[in-house]
Amino acid sequence: MVLVAGGAGYVGSHVAKALRNAGRQYAVLDNLEKGHEAAVLGAPLLHGDLRDQDGLRAALRSAQPSAVMLFAGYTSVGESVRNPSKYWANNVLGLINLLQAAGEVGVRRFIFSSSAAVYGEPQSIPIPEDHPKEPTNPYGESKLFGEKLIRWHCEAAGAGAISLRYFNAAGADPDGELGEDHRPEEHLIPLAIDAALGRRPELTIFGDDYPTRDGTCVRDYVHVTDLAAAHVLALDHLEDSTGHVAYNLGSERGFTVREVVETVASVASRPVPHSVGARRAGDPAVLVASNALAKERLGWTPRYADLSTIVEHALKWRAAHPNGYGIEA
Ligand code: UDP
């Protein structure tokens, strides 16, 4: 039994679906603050918050998982800069509570949602896992600290853990059952799609004076279903191992914000109204993963590597769900 903490959220729900497709037994734990009940497909949903230690203990005692996957946590870089304590309380203290409760029921396998934000400003591209880690915002710091907490927990408990450092998670379930519904939405692809569909007046490009081929930031977009597949591989890989290891999950290809906007316009066959605004604080110019380690050790190969396919799947879900997981069109 795998406990998927945060399994009603964007990445967590896609991973839960991948577990279901792989025939694994799992339950979702979520407080539904950011997650959506409608994103939990045919699995038990345990309501619980990582900050509520007693509730968490009760959930783990009832589920008796052999593995825990942790997606629950706040993910907005900008908000983390404005309100760091909120990030320590959930992403750090919540994780400590989870590790304590998991230790009490003898969980021996952990998969942790980490982020490219652990690296900070890259010194080399593509970024390998052993690149220096100097996060430039509290969100990245909380993920880096989370990896360390898990590493020491594993050492003490003789358990095994894999941290997966996502680059830019994007796209939606190719079957159209799941998609991206953040409130507020802050990510480039859904915002560009909404601008193309006339659901918002325009997209603001955050800065066009970066040292890149067209002046806008370069990011490595990776399909959420490919991320999900990596989690199932990681779970199998952990079967008998102990200790902690981290792998990047990215495509090794970078696209500028303008290239993403052009791809959205081309896939939607509509222009994306946009203007150029100020840089967003804490945005490095270029973030592109080296994914050699995940390929070699996990046998992971991104299946939906093409940016047009990623946008196509995101567009399909967003067009069909103008209110996200709210009321249907
Ligand atoms: N971005 C932008 N306008 C927006 C949202 C994002 O220009 O309204 C840029 C952002 O500066 C970054 C890229 O798009 O360079 C991807 O941002 P996103 O928030 O999607 O993901 P992040 O890189 O923060 O994980």
Tab-separated table of C-alpha atoms and ligand atoms in Angstrom:
chain	number	residue	atom	x	y	z
A	1	MET	CA	0.000	0.000	0.000
A	2	VAL	CA	1.365	3.365	-1.066
A	3	LEU	CA	0.183	6.495	0.741
A	4	VAL	CA	0.083	9.411	-1.706
A	5	ALA	CA	0.199	12.540	0.467
A	6	GLY	CA	-1.028	15.437	-1.653
A	7	GLY	CA	-2.532	13.047	-4.205
A	8	ALA	CA	-5.392	15.419	-5.045
A	9	GLY	CA	-2.987	18.057	-6.399
A	10	TYR	CA	-1.570	18.514	-9.887
A	11	VAL	CA	1.457	16.187	-9.891
A	12	GLY	CA	0.121	13.938	-7.101
A	13	SER	CA	-3.120	13.146	-8.936
A	14	HIS	CA	-1.249	12.178	-12.102
A	15	VAL	CA	1.076	9.943	-10.058
A	16	ALA	CA	-1.933	8.331	-8.361
A	17	LYS	CA	-3.367	7.555	-11.787
A	18	ALA	CA	-0.040	6.022	-12.862
A	19	LEU	CA	-0.089	3.828	-9.728
A	20	ARG	CA	-3.634	2.759	-10.583
A	21	ASN	CA	-2.599	1.914	-14.167
A	22	ALA	CA	0.327	-0.090	-12.801
A	23	GLY	CA	-2.075	-2.081	-10.615
A	24	ARG	CA	-0.657	-0.779	-7.305
A	25	GLN	CA	-2.673	-0.417	-4.128
A	26	TYR	CA	-2.735	3.134	-2.840
A	27	ALA	CA	-4.659	5.681	-0.832
A	28	VAL	CA	-4.633	9.463	-1.152
A	29	LEU	CA	-4.139	11.755	1.835
A	30	ASP	CA	-5.004	15.403	1.183
A	31	ASN	CA	-6.375	18.390	3.093
A	32	LEU	CA	-8.010	19.665	-0.139
A	33	GLU	CA	-6.660	23.171	0.467
A	34	LYS	CA	-5.009	23.178	-2.958
A	35	GLY	CA	-6.067	19.726	-4.157
A	36	HIS	CA	-9.408	18.752	-5.668
A	37	GLU	CA	-11.628	15.853	-4.667
A	38	ALA	CA	-12.542	15.354	-8.350
A	39	ALA	CA	-8.858	14.693	-9.096
A	40	VAL	CA	-8.892	11.563	-6.910
A	41	LEU	CA	-9.860	8.758	-9.252
A	42	GLY	CA	-11.220	5.613	-7.667
A	43	ALA	CA	-9.009	5.488	-4.559
A	44	PRO	CA	-9.768	6.048	-0.902
A	45	LEU	CA	-9.358	9.736	0.041
A	46	LEU	CA	-8.210	10.325	3.602
A	47	HIS	CA	-8.711	13.916	4.710
A	48	GLY	CA	-5.648	15.034	6.597
A	49	ASP	CA	-3.183	17.861	7.056
A	50	LEU	CA	0.547	17.349	7.590
A	51	ARG	CA	0.459	20.051	10.264
A	52	ASP	CA	-2.008	18.014	12.354
A	53	GLN	CA	0.233	15.419	13.975
A	54	ASP	CA	-2.514	13.418	15.693
A	55	GLY	CA	-4.625	13.247	12.537
A	56	LEU	CA	-1.588	12.216	10.541
A	57	ARG	CA	-0.719	9.442	13.004
A	58	ALA	CA	-4.292	8.134	12.814
A	59	ALA	CA	-4.214	8.180	8.981
A	60	LEU	CA	-0.927	6.281	8.847
A	61	ARG	CA	-2.088	3.758	11.429
A	62	SER	CA	-5.234	3.090	9.413
A	63	ALA	CA	-3.512	2.911	5.999
A	64	GLN	CA	-0.404	0.992	7.202
A	65	PRO	CA	1.520	1.961	4.071
A	66	SER	CA	4.783	0.312	3.091
A	67	ALA	CA	5.708	3.412	1.060
A	68	VAL	CA	4.892	7.112	1.264
A	69	MET	CA	4.993	9.564	-1.635
A	70	LEU	CA	4.986	13.189	-0.581
A	71	PHE	CA	3.480	15.849	-2.860
A	72	ALA	CA	1.669	17.873	-0.210
A	73	GLY	CA	3.285	21.271	0.187
A	74	TYR	CA	3.124	24.827	-1.034
A	75	THR	CA	4.740	25.502	-4.396
A	76	SER	CA	4.613	29.209	-5.161
A	77	VAL	CA	8.054	30.794	-5.315
A	78	GLY	CA	6.721	34.375	-5.104
A	79	GLU	CA	4.514	33.645	-2.115
A	80	SER	CA	7.411	31.917	-0.344
A	81	VAL	CA	9.474	35.102	-0.629
A	82	ARG	CA	6.611	37.180	0.825
A	83	ASN	CA	5.672	34.696	3.553
A	84	PRO	CA	8.548	32.321	4.374
A	85	SER	CA	7.034	31.090	7.667
A	86	LYS	CA	4.090	29.610	5.798
A	87	TYR	CA	6.568	27.497	3.809
A	88	TRP	CA	8.539	26.351	6.873
A	89	ALA	CA	5.280	25.443	8.671
A	90	ASN	CA	3.938	23.265	5.858
A	91	ASN	CA	6.887	22.092	3.742
A	92	VAL	CA	9.302	21.578	6.662
A	93	LEU	CA	7.308	21.014	9.876
A	94	GLY	CA	4.679	19.031	7.957
A	95	LEU	CA	7.417	16.788	6.590
A	96	ILE	CA	8.889	16.270	10.075
A	97	ASN	CA	5.433	15.213	11.303
A	98	LEU	CA	5.062	12.848	8.380
A	99	LEU	CA	8.470	11.255	8.930
A	100	GLN	CA	7.712	10.777	12.634
A	101	ALA	CA	4.329	9.193	11.953
A	102	ALA	CA	5.766	7.062	9.123
A	103	GLY	CA	8.599	5.928	11.385
A	104	GLU	CA	6.069	4.758	13.980
A	105	VAL	CA	4.354	2.426	11.498
A	106	GLY	CA	7.624	1.234	9.972
A	107	VAL	CA	7.467	2.827	6.499
A	108	ARG	CA	10.664	1.925	4.648
A	109	ARG	CA	10.260	3.676	1.298
A	110	PHE	CA	9.795	7.377	0.553
A	111	ILE	CA	9.467	9.345	-2.659
A	112	PHE	CA	9.774	13.101	-2.219
A	113	SER	CA	8.637	15.849	-4.614
A	114	SER	CA	11.646	18.096	-4.889
A	115	SER	CA	12.410	20.851	-7.334
A	116	ALA	CA	14.965	22.470	-9.625
A	117	ALA	CA	14.595	25.379	-7.180
A	118	VAL	CA	17.123	23.620	-4.885
A	119	TYR	CA	19.951	24.680	-7.227
A	120	GLY	CA	19.414	28.443	-7.317
A	121	GLU	CA	21.274	30.359	-10.031
A	122	PRO	CA	22.881	27.691	-12.255
A	123	GLN	CA	26.631	27.738	-12.780
A	124	SER	CA	26.421	25.300	-15.697
A	125	ILE	CA	23.729	24.062	-18.104
A	126	PRO	CA	22.444	21.348	-18.240
A	127	ILE	CA	22.324	21.108	-14.441
A	128	PRO	CA	23.584	17.800	-12.987
A	129	GLU	CA	22.406	16.552	-9.585
A	130	ASP	CA	25.753	17.336	-7.946
A	131	HIS	CA	25.562	21.010	-8.965
A	132	PRO	CA	25.962	23.392	-5.965
A	133	LYS	CA	22.691	23.986	-4.148
A	134	GLU	CA	22.070	27.581	-3.160
A	135	PRO	CA	18.324	28.219	-3.337
A	136	THR	CA	17.334	31.807	-4.077
A	137	ASN	CA	13.918	31.615	-2.371
A	138	PRO	CA	12.288	29.978	0.693
A	139	TYR	CA	10.396	27.488	-1.501
A	140	GLY	CA	13.671	26.063	-2.880
A	141	GLU	CA	15.204	26.187	0.607
A	142	SER	CA	12.256	24.216	2.017
A	143	LYS	CA	12.737	21.521	-0.658
A	144	LEU	CA	16.488	21.304	-0.067
A	145	PHE	CA	15.948	21.059	3.676
A	146	GLY	CA	13.243	18.460	3.044
A	147	GLU	CA	15.722	16.307	1.122
A	148	LYS	CA	18.151	16.549	4.040
A	149	LEU	CA	15.486	15.664	6.617
A	150	ILE	CA	14.592	12.594	4.585
A	151	ARG	CA	18.225	11.581	4.119
A	152	TRP	CA	18.866	11.634	7.891
A	153	HIS	CA	15.573	9.904	8.602
A	154	CYS	CA	16.531	7.088	6.211
A	155	GLU	CA	19.934	6.769	7.787
A	156	ALA	CA	18.395	6.375	11.247
A	157	ALA	CA	15.531	4.109	10.184
A	158	GLY	CA	17.378	1.968	7.619
A	159	ALA	CA	14.851	3.176	5.044
A	160	GLY	CA	15.258	4.201	1.393
A	161	ALA	CA	14.197	7.435	-0.289
A	162	ILE	CA	14.316	9.080	-3.689
A	163	SER	CA	13.882	12.814	-4.142
A	164	LEU	CA	12.731	13.742	-7.624
A	165	ARG	CA	13.713	17.274	-8.628
A	166	TYR	CA	11.103	18.457	-11.105
A	167	PHE	CA	11.947	21.108	-13.633
A	168	ASN	CA	8.785	22.706	-15.135
A	169	ALA	CA	5.885	20.283	-14.706
A	170	ALA	CA	3.421	20.933	-17.525
A	171	GLY	CA	0.691	19.370	-19.656
A	172	ALA	CA	-2.204	17.188	-18.562
A	173	ASP	CA	-3.328	13.576	-18.565
A	174	PRO	CA	-3.429	12.463	-22.245
A	175	ASP	CA	-6.795	10.719	-21.568
A	176	GLY	CA	-8.240	14.074	-20.485
A	177	GLU	CA	-9.224	12.840	-16.986
A	178	LEU	CA	-6.855	15.116	-15.048
A	179	GLY	CA	-5.369	18.543	-15.529
A	180	GLU	CA	-3.770	21.580	-13.908
A	181	ASP	CA	-5.976	23.722	-11.653
A	182	HIS	CA	-3.987	26.027	-9.374
A	183	ARG	CA	-5.783	28.823	-7.571
A	184	PRO	CA	-4.548	31.368	-8.306
A	185	GLU	CA	-2.985	30.092	-11.551
A	186	GLU	CA	0.540	31.446	-11.888
A	187	HIS	CA	2.135	29.088	-14.427
A	188	LEU	CA	3.077	30.110	-17.919
A	189	ILE	CA	1.371	27.453	-20.071
A	190	PRO	CA	-2.122	27.600	-18.476
A	191	LEU	CA	-1.988	31.408	-18.418
A	192	ALA	CA	-0.953	31.564	-22.093
A	193	ILE	CA	-3.754	29.123	-22.963
A	194	ASP	CA	-6.296	31.242	-21.078
A	195	ALA	CA	-5.107	34.336	-22.953
A	196	ALA	CA	-5.468	32.482	-26.289
A	197	LEU	CA	-8.975	31.333	-25.319
A	198	GLY	CA	-9.972	34.895	-24.379
A	199	ARG	CA	-10.402	33.975	-20.724
A	200	ARG	CA	-7.944	36.647	-19.627
A	201	PRO	CA	-7.055	39.853	-21.432
A	202	GLU	CA	-3.390	39.031	-21.934
A	203	LEU	CA	-0.297	37.291	-20.664
A	204	THR	CA	2.513	39.322	-19.127
A	205	ILE	CA	5.979	38.109	-20.074
A	206	PHE	CA	8.189	38.604	-17.041
A	207	GLY	CA	11.201	40.353	-18.558
A	208	ASP	CA	12.781	40.273	-22.019
A	209	ASP	CA	16.260	41.500	-21.092
A	210	TYR	CA	17.755	38.174	-19.990
A	211	PRO	CA	20.952	36.923	-21.657
A	212	THR	CA	19.079	34.305	-23.751
A	213	ARG	CA	18.369	33.925	-27.491
A	214	ASP	CA	15.298	36.190	-27.411
A	215	GLY	CA	15.752	37.891	-24.033
A	216	THR	CA	13.115	35.807	-22.185
A	217	CYS	CA	13.768	33.066	-19.608
A	218	VAL	CA	14.566	29.528	-20.743
A	219	ARG	CA	12.887	26.626	-18.921
A	220	ASP	CA	12.789	22.848	-19.269
A	221	TYR	CA	9.138	21.738	-19.563
A	222	VAL	CA	8.403	18.122	-18.675
A	223	HIS	CA	5.064	16.380	-19.191
A	224	VAL	CA	3.284	15.619	-15.916
A	225	THR	CA	2.492	12.078	-17.134
A	226	ASP	CA	6.227	11.510	-17.721
A	227	LEU	CA	6.868	12.774	-14.176
A	228	ALA	CA	4.242	10.324	-12.973
A	229	ALA	CA	5.898	7.402	-14.765
A	230	ALA	CA	9.212	8.266	-13.081
A	231	HIS	CA	7.579	7.928	-9.653
A	232	VAL	CA	6.418	4.379	-10.360
A	233	LEU	CA	9.921	3.491	-11.603
A	234	ALA	CA	11.429	5.105	-8.504
A	235	LEU	CA	9.159	3.088	-6.232
A	236	ASP	CA	10.300	-0.170	-7.853
A	237	HIS	CA	13.905	0.970	-7.757
A	238	LEU	CA	13.637	1.485	-3.984
A	239	GLU	CA	12.437	-2.071	-3.377
A	240	ASP	CA	15.405	-3.214	-1.298
A	241	SER	CA	17.659	-0.187	-1.138
A	242	THR	CA	18.445	2.069	1.768
A	243	GLY	CA	19.684	5.656	1.931
A	244	HIS	CA	18.685	8.724	-0.058
A	245	VAL	CA	19.339	9.681	-3.658
A	246	ALA	CA	18.042	12.564	-5.808
A	247	TYR	CA	17.294	12.579	-9.536
A	248	ASN	CA	16.456	15.431	-11.876
A	249	LEU	CA	13.327	15.060	-13.964
A	250	GLY	CA	13.518	17.273	-17.015
A	251	SER	CA	13.692	16.941	-20.761
A	252	GLU	CA	17.207	18.396	-21.279
A	253	ARG	CA	15.701	20.920	-23.705
A	254	GLY	CA	15.059	24.555	-22.930
A	255	PHE	CA	12.411	26.814	-24.426
A	256	THR	CA	12.156	30.566	-24.010
A	257	VAL	CA	8.938	32.153	-22.746
A	258	ARG	CA	8.403	33.577	-26.242
A	259	GLU	CA	8.824	30.116	-27.798
A	260	VAL	CA	6.209	28.745	-25.383
A	261	VAL	CA	3.844	31.600	-26.319
A	262	GLU	CA	4.371	30.829	-30.038
A	263	THR	CA	3.753	27.113	-29.448
A	264	VAL	CA	0.507	27.852	-27.580
A	265	ALA	CA	-0.624	30.156	-30.414
A	266	SER	CA	0.190	27.518	-33.004
A	267	VAL	CA	-1.473	24.603	-31.129
A	268	ALA	CA	-4.570	26.702	-30.291
A	269	SER	CA	-4.629	28.274	-33.780
A	270	ARG	CA	-5.242	31.590	-32.030
A	271	PRO	CA	-2.941	34.454	-31.081
A	272	VAL	CA	-1.813	34.804	-27.462
A	273	PRO	CA	-2.282	38.486	-26.535
A	274	HIS	CA	0.735	39.466	-24.468
A	275	SER	CA	2.865	42.335	-23.239
A	276	VAL	CA	6.273	42.514	-21.630
A	277	GLY	CA	6.480	43.429	-17.950
A	278	ALA	CA	9.164	43.531	-15.287
A	279	ARG	CA	11.289	40.543	-14.362
A	280	ARG	CA	9.860	38.300	-11.634
A	281	ALA	CA	12.086	38.292	-8.532
A	282	GLY	CA	14.156	35.140	-8.110
A	283	ASP	CA	13.857	33.900	-11.724
A	284	PRO	CA	17.163	32.508	-13.064
A	285	ALA	CA	17.714	33.190	-16.806
A	286	VAL	CA	18.071	29.519	-17.762
A	287	LEU	CA	17.079	26.247	-16.045
A	288	VAL	CA	17.635	23.062	-18.025
A	289	ALA	CA	18.104	19.634	-16.450
A	290	SER	CA	20.618	16.961	-17.090
A	291	ASN	CA	18.405	13.852	-16.932
A	292	ALA	CA	21.160	11.298	-17.588
A	293	LEU	CA	21.011	9.864	-14.058
A	294	ALA	CA	17.232	9.242	-14.068
A	295	LYS	CA	17.555	7.616	-17.487
A	296	GLU	CA	20.470	5.415	-16.451
A	297	ARG	CA	19.386	4.439	-12.910
A	298	LEU	CA	15.589	4.444	-13.190
A	299	GLY	CA	15.315	3.522	-16.873
A	300	TRP	CA	13.164	6.644	-17.358
A	301	THR	CA	12.513	7.994	-20.847
A	302	PRO	CA	10.137	10.930	-21.304
A	303	ARG	CA	7.392	9.765	-23.654
A	304	TYR	CA	5.747	13.123	-24.353
A	305	ALA	CA	8.927	15.097	-24.890
A	306	ASP	CA	7.572	17.362	-27.598
A	307	LEU	CA	6.518	20.829	-26.348
A	308	SER	CA	3.576	20.901	-28.800
A	309	THR	CA	2.236	17.662	-27.310
A	310	ILE	CA	2.573	19.052	-23.773
A	311	VAL	CA	0.657	22.194	-24.814
A	312	GLU	CA	-1.904	20.158	-26.762
A	313	HIS	CA	-2.781	18.064	-23.687
A	314	ALA	CA	-2.920	21.133	-21.433
A	315	LEU	CA	-5.156	22.906	-23.939
A	316	LYS	CA	-7.477	19.928	-24.315
A	317	TRP	CA	-8.147	19.773	-20.567
A	318	ARG	CA	-8.414	23.526	-20.079
A	319	ALA	CA	-10.766	23.994	-23.021
A	320	ALA	CA	-13.021	21.224	-21.651
A	321	HIS	CA	-12.831	22.538	-18.052
A	322	PRO	CA	-13.166	26.327	-18.077
A	323	ASN	CA	-13.762	26.175	-14.319
A	324	GLY	CA	-11.032	23.636	-13.679
A	325	TYR	CA	-12.334	20.978	-11.297
A	326	GLY	CA	-15.300	23.255	-10.525
A	327	ILE	CA	-18.568	23.213	-12.440
A	328	GLU	CA	-18.275	21.599	-15.879
A	329	ALA	CA	-18.807	23.616	-19.069
B	1	UDP	N1	6.262	33.529	-16.778
B	1	UDP	C1	5.863	34.681	-17.455
B	1	UDP	N2	4.609	35.152	-17.248
B	1	UDP	C2	3.704	34.558	-16.400
B	1	UDP	C3	4.119	33.359	-15.726
B	1	UDP	C4	5.398	32.893	-15.934
B	1	UDP	O1	6.630	35.262	-18.222
B	1	UDP	O2	2.596	35.059	-16.241
B	1	UDP	C5	7.622	33.011	-16.995
B	1	UDP	C6	8.445	32.912	-15.709
B	1	UDP	O3	9.131	34.117	-15.478
B	1	UDP	C7	9.389	31.740	-16.041
B	1	UDP	C8	8.564	30.864	-16.986
B	1	UDP	O4	7.496	31.697	-17.474
B	1	UDP	O5	10.505	32.201	-16.736
B	1	UDP	C9	7.955	29.659	-16.286
B	1	UDP	O6	7.269	30.116	-15.117
B	1	UDP	P1	6.265	29.210	-14.307
B	1	UDP	O7	5.670	30.087	-13.238
B	1	UDP	O8	5.338	28.538	-15.250
B	1	UDP	O9	7.164	28.076	-13.669
B	1	UDP	P2	8.442	28.207	-12.685
B	1	UDP	O10	9.626	28.399	-13.586
B	1	UDP	O11	8.207	29.325	-11.754
B	1	UDP	O12	8.444	26.875	-12.011
